[in-house]
Every structure is written in C-alpha cells, then in structure tokens.
Coordinates of C-alpha atoms in Angstrom, one line a residue:
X9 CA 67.4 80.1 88.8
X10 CA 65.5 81.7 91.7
X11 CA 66.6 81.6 95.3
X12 CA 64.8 81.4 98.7
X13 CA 65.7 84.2 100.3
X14 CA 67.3 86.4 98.0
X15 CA 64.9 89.8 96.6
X16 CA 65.3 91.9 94.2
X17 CA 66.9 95.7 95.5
X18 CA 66.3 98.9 94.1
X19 CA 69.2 101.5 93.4
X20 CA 70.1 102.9 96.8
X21 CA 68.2 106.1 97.9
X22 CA 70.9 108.4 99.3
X23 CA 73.8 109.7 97.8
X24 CA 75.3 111.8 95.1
X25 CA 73.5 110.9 91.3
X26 CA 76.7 109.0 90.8
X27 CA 76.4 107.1 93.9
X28 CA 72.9 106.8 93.4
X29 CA 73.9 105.1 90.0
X30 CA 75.6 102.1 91.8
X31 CA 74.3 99.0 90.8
X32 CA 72.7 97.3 93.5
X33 CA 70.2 94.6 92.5
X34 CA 72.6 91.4 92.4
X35 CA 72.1 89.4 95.8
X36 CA 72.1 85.8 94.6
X37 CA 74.9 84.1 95.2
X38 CA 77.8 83.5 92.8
X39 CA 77.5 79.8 92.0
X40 CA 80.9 78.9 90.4
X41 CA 83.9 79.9 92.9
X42 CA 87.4 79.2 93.5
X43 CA 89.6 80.7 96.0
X44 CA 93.5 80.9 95.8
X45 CA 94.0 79.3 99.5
X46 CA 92.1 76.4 101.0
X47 CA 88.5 76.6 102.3
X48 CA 88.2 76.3 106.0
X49 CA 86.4 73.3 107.7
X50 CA 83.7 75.2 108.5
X51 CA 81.4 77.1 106.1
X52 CA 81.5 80.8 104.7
X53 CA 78.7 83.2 104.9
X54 CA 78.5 84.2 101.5
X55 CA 76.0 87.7 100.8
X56 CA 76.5 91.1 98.9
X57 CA 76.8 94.1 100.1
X58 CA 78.1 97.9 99.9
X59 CA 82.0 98.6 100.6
X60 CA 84.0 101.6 101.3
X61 CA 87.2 102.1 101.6
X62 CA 89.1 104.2 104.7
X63 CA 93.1 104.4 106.4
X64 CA 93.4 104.0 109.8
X65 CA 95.0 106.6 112.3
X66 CA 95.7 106.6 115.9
X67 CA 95.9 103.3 116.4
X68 CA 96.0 103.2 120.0
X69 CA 98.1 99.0 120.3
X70 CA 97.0 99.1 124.1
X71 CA 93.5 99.2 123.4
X72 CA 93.1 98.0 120.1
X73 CA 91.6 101.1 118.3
X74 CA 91.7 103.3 115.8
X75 CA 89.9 106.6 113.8
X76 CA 89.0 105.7 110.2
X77 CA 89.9 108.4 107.6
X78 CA 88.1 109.8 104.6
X79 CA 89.5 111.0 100.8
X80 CA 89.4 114.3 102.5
X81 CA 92.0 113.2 105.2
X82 CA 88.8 113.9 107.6
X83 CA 88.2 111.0 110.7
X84 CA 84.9 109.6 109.6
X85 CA 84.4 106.5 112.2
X86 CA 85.6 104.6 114.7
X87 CA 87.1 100.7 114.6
X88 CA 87.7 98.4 117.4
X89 CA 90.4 95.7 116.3
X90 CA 90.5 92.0 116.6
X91 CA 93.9 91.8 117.9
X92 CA 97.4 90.9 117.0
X93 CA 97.6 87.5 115.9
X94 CA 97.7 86.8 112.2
X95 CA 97.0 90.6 110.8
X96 CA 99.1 93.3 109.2
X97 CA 96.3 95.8 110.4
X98 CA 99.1 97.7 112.8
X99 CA 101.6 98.1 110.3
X100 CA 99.5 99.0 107.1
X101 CA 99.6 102.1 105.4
X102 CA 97.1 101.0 102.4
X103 CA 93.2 101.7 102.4
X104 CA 91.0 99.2 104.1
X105 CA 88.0 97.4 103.2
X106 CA 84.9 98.3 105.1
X107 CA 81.7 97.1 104.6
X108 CA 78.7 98.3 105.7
X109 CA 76.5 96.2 107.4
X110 CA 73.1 98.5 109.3
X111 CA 72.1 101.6 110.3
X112 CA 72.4 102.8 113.9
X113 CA 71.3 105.7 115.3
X114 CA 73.5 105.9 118.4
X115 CA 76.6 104.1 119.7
X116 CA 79.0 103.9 122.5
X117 CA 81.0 106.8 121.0
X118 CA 78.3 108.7 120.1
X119 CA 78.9 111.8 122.0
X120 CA 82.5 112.2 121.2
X121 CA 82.3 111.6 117.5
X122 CA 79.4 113.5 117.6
X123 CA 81.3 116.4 119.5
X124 CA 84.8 116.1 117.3
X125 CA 83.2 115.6 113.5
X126 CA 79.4 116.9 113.9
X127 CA 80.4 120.1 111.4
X128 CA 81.7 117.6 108.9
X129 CA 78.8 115.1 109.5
X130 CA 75.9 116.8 110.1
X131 CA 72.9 114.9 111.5
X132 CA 70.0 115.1 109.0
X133 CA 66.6 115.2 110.4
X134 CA 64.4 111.6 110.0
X135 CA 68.0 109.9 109.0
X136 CA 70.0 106.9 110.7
X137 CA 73.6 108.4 111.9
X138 CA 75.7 105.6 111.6
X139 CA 76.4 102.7 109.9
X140 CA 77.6 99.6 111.8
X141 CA 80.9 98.1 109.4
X142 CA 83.3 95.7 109.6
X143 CA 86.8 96.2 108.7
X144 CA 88.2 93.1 106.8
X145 CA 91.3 91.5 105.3
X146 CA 91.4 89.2 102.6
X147 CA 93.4 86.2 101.9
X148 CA 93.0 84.1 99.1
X149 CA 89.5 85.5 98.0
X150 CA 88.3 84.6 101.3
X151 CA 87.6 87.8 103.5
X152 CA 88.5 87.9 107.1
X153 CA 87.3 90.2 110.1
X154 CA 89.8 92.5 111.9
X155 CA 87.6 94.9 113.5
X156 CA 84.3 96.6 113.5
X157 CA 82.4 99.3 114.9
X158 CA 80.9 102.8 113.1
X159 CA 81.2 105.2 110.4
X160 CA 78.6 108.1 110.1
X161 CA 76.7 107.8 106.9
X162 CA 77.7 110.9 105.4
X163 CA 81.2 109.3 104.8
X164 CA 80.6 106.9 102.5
X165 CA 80.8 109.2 99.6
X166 CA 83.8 110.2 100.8
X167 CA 85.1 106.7 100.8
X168 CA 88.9 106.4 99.1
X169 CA 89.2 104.2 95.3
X170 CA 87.7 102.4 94.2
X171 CA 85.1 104.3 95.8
X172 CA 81.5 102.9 97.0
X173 CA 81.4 99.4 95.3
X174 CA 78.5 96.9 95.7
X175 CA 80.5 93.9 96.7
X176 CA 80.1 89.6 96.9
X177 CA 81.9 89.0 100.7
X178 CA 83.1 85.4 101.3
X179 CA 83.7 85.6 105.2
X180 CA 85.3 82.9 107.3

C-alpha cells in the first residue's frame, strides 16, 4: 500500500559508517497498533523519526531548565521543561528520549553554548549547528512532551544506548 504523503529516504548523510548504516527509509505509518493505556479523545500525530538518548543536569526547578548530557558525560544541549504536573522529569536519574525534529542554525542560547562547548562541538563550515528536539516521556506506548529546545549536531553520535535509533513516535 502507498501513502500520500509519505517518500521514500535515503540513509542519512552525516555520521560515523555505523551511524550512517541506520536504517532510515520506513516513514509509512504502522497500521495495526495497540497501546497499553487508553487513547486520548483527541488524535495522535503519528510520524518517524531519529532519537537519541541524553541525562539531564542542572535542573534549575525555578526556571524550568536543564543541560542535556552526552555518553562522554559532556553537556551537549539545552531543554526547557513543560512543568511539574504529571512528570517524573525532576526526579529521574535514567536516560531520556530526545527526538530530533530540524536543523537550526542559531538559537536563543546560542552564544553561551557556543562559548561553554564550542571545543567539543566545533562548527563545521556549510553545516546546520543545531538540532531543534523534543524531550519526551512515554506512557502506555503513547509518547508525551516534557520539554524541548537544542542539541548541537555533533552530539548525536554521542547519544547514550541504545544509541541513534530511527523511531515510530505516537505523540498526544
């Protein structure tokens, strides 16, 4: 069956030869799916794409932020939180889920993540800088937001296991 909408990909153009490996070219939607909680009322955007996998540090509660960290223990991004309701985000010790949703080549933070992790990330001439991601919790099968913001692109390899994965997202 063919979908409106949906194209074929290519394997991804940056990265490692392992990284480069990923499979990439599934982005029709999964037909047959059950989730382990109930469905909300309204519907889910349903799409594929790449995920990473980071811990959080300084979470600062007052403002709602926090530094995203690398395999390497090295502060790769920034995330802005959704807030306190519902979330074990504050207290969790466990990697997150972070998927990646476009390039960007500057943010609001640009200059002080540029100015704290620039020898670790160096910026590549004719390259995006950033990737805009969303951190997410899952319940059920069902992902949920609890933050967003950047990561620079040269962190992705350096996500934590399972490492780089191409990924179907249910998001509610």
């Amino acid at each position: 069956m063919r979908y409106a909408g949906y194209r074929e990909r290519g394997p991804l153009s940056f990265g490692s030869p392992d990284f480069k490996q990923l499979n990439t070219k599934r982005t029709a939607p999964t037909e047959d799916v059950s989730f382990s909680r109930a469905v909300p009322a309204y519907p889910l955007l349903q799409f594929w794409t790449l995920s990473v996998y980071y811990t959080l540090t300084d979470i600062n509660v007052f403002e709602a932020t926090g530094h995203l960290v690398d395999r390497n223990n090295t502060k790769c991004g920034f995330v802005t939180l959704d807030g306190f309701e519902e979330t074990t985000v504050f207290e969790s010790k466990e990697p997150f889920h972070i998927i990646l949703l476009s390039e960007l080549d500057r943010n609001p933070y640009s200059e002080d993540m540029d100015r704290q992790y620039n020898d670790r990330y160096p910026e590549k001439a004719g390259e995006w800088r950033y990737y805009n991601v969303l951190l997410l919790e899952w319940q059920g099968g069902i992902a949920e937001r609890r933050g967003f913001d950047v990561i620079f692109q040269g962190a992705v390899e350096g996500s934590l296991p399972p490492r780089p994965l191409w990924t179907e997202i249910f998001l509610a």
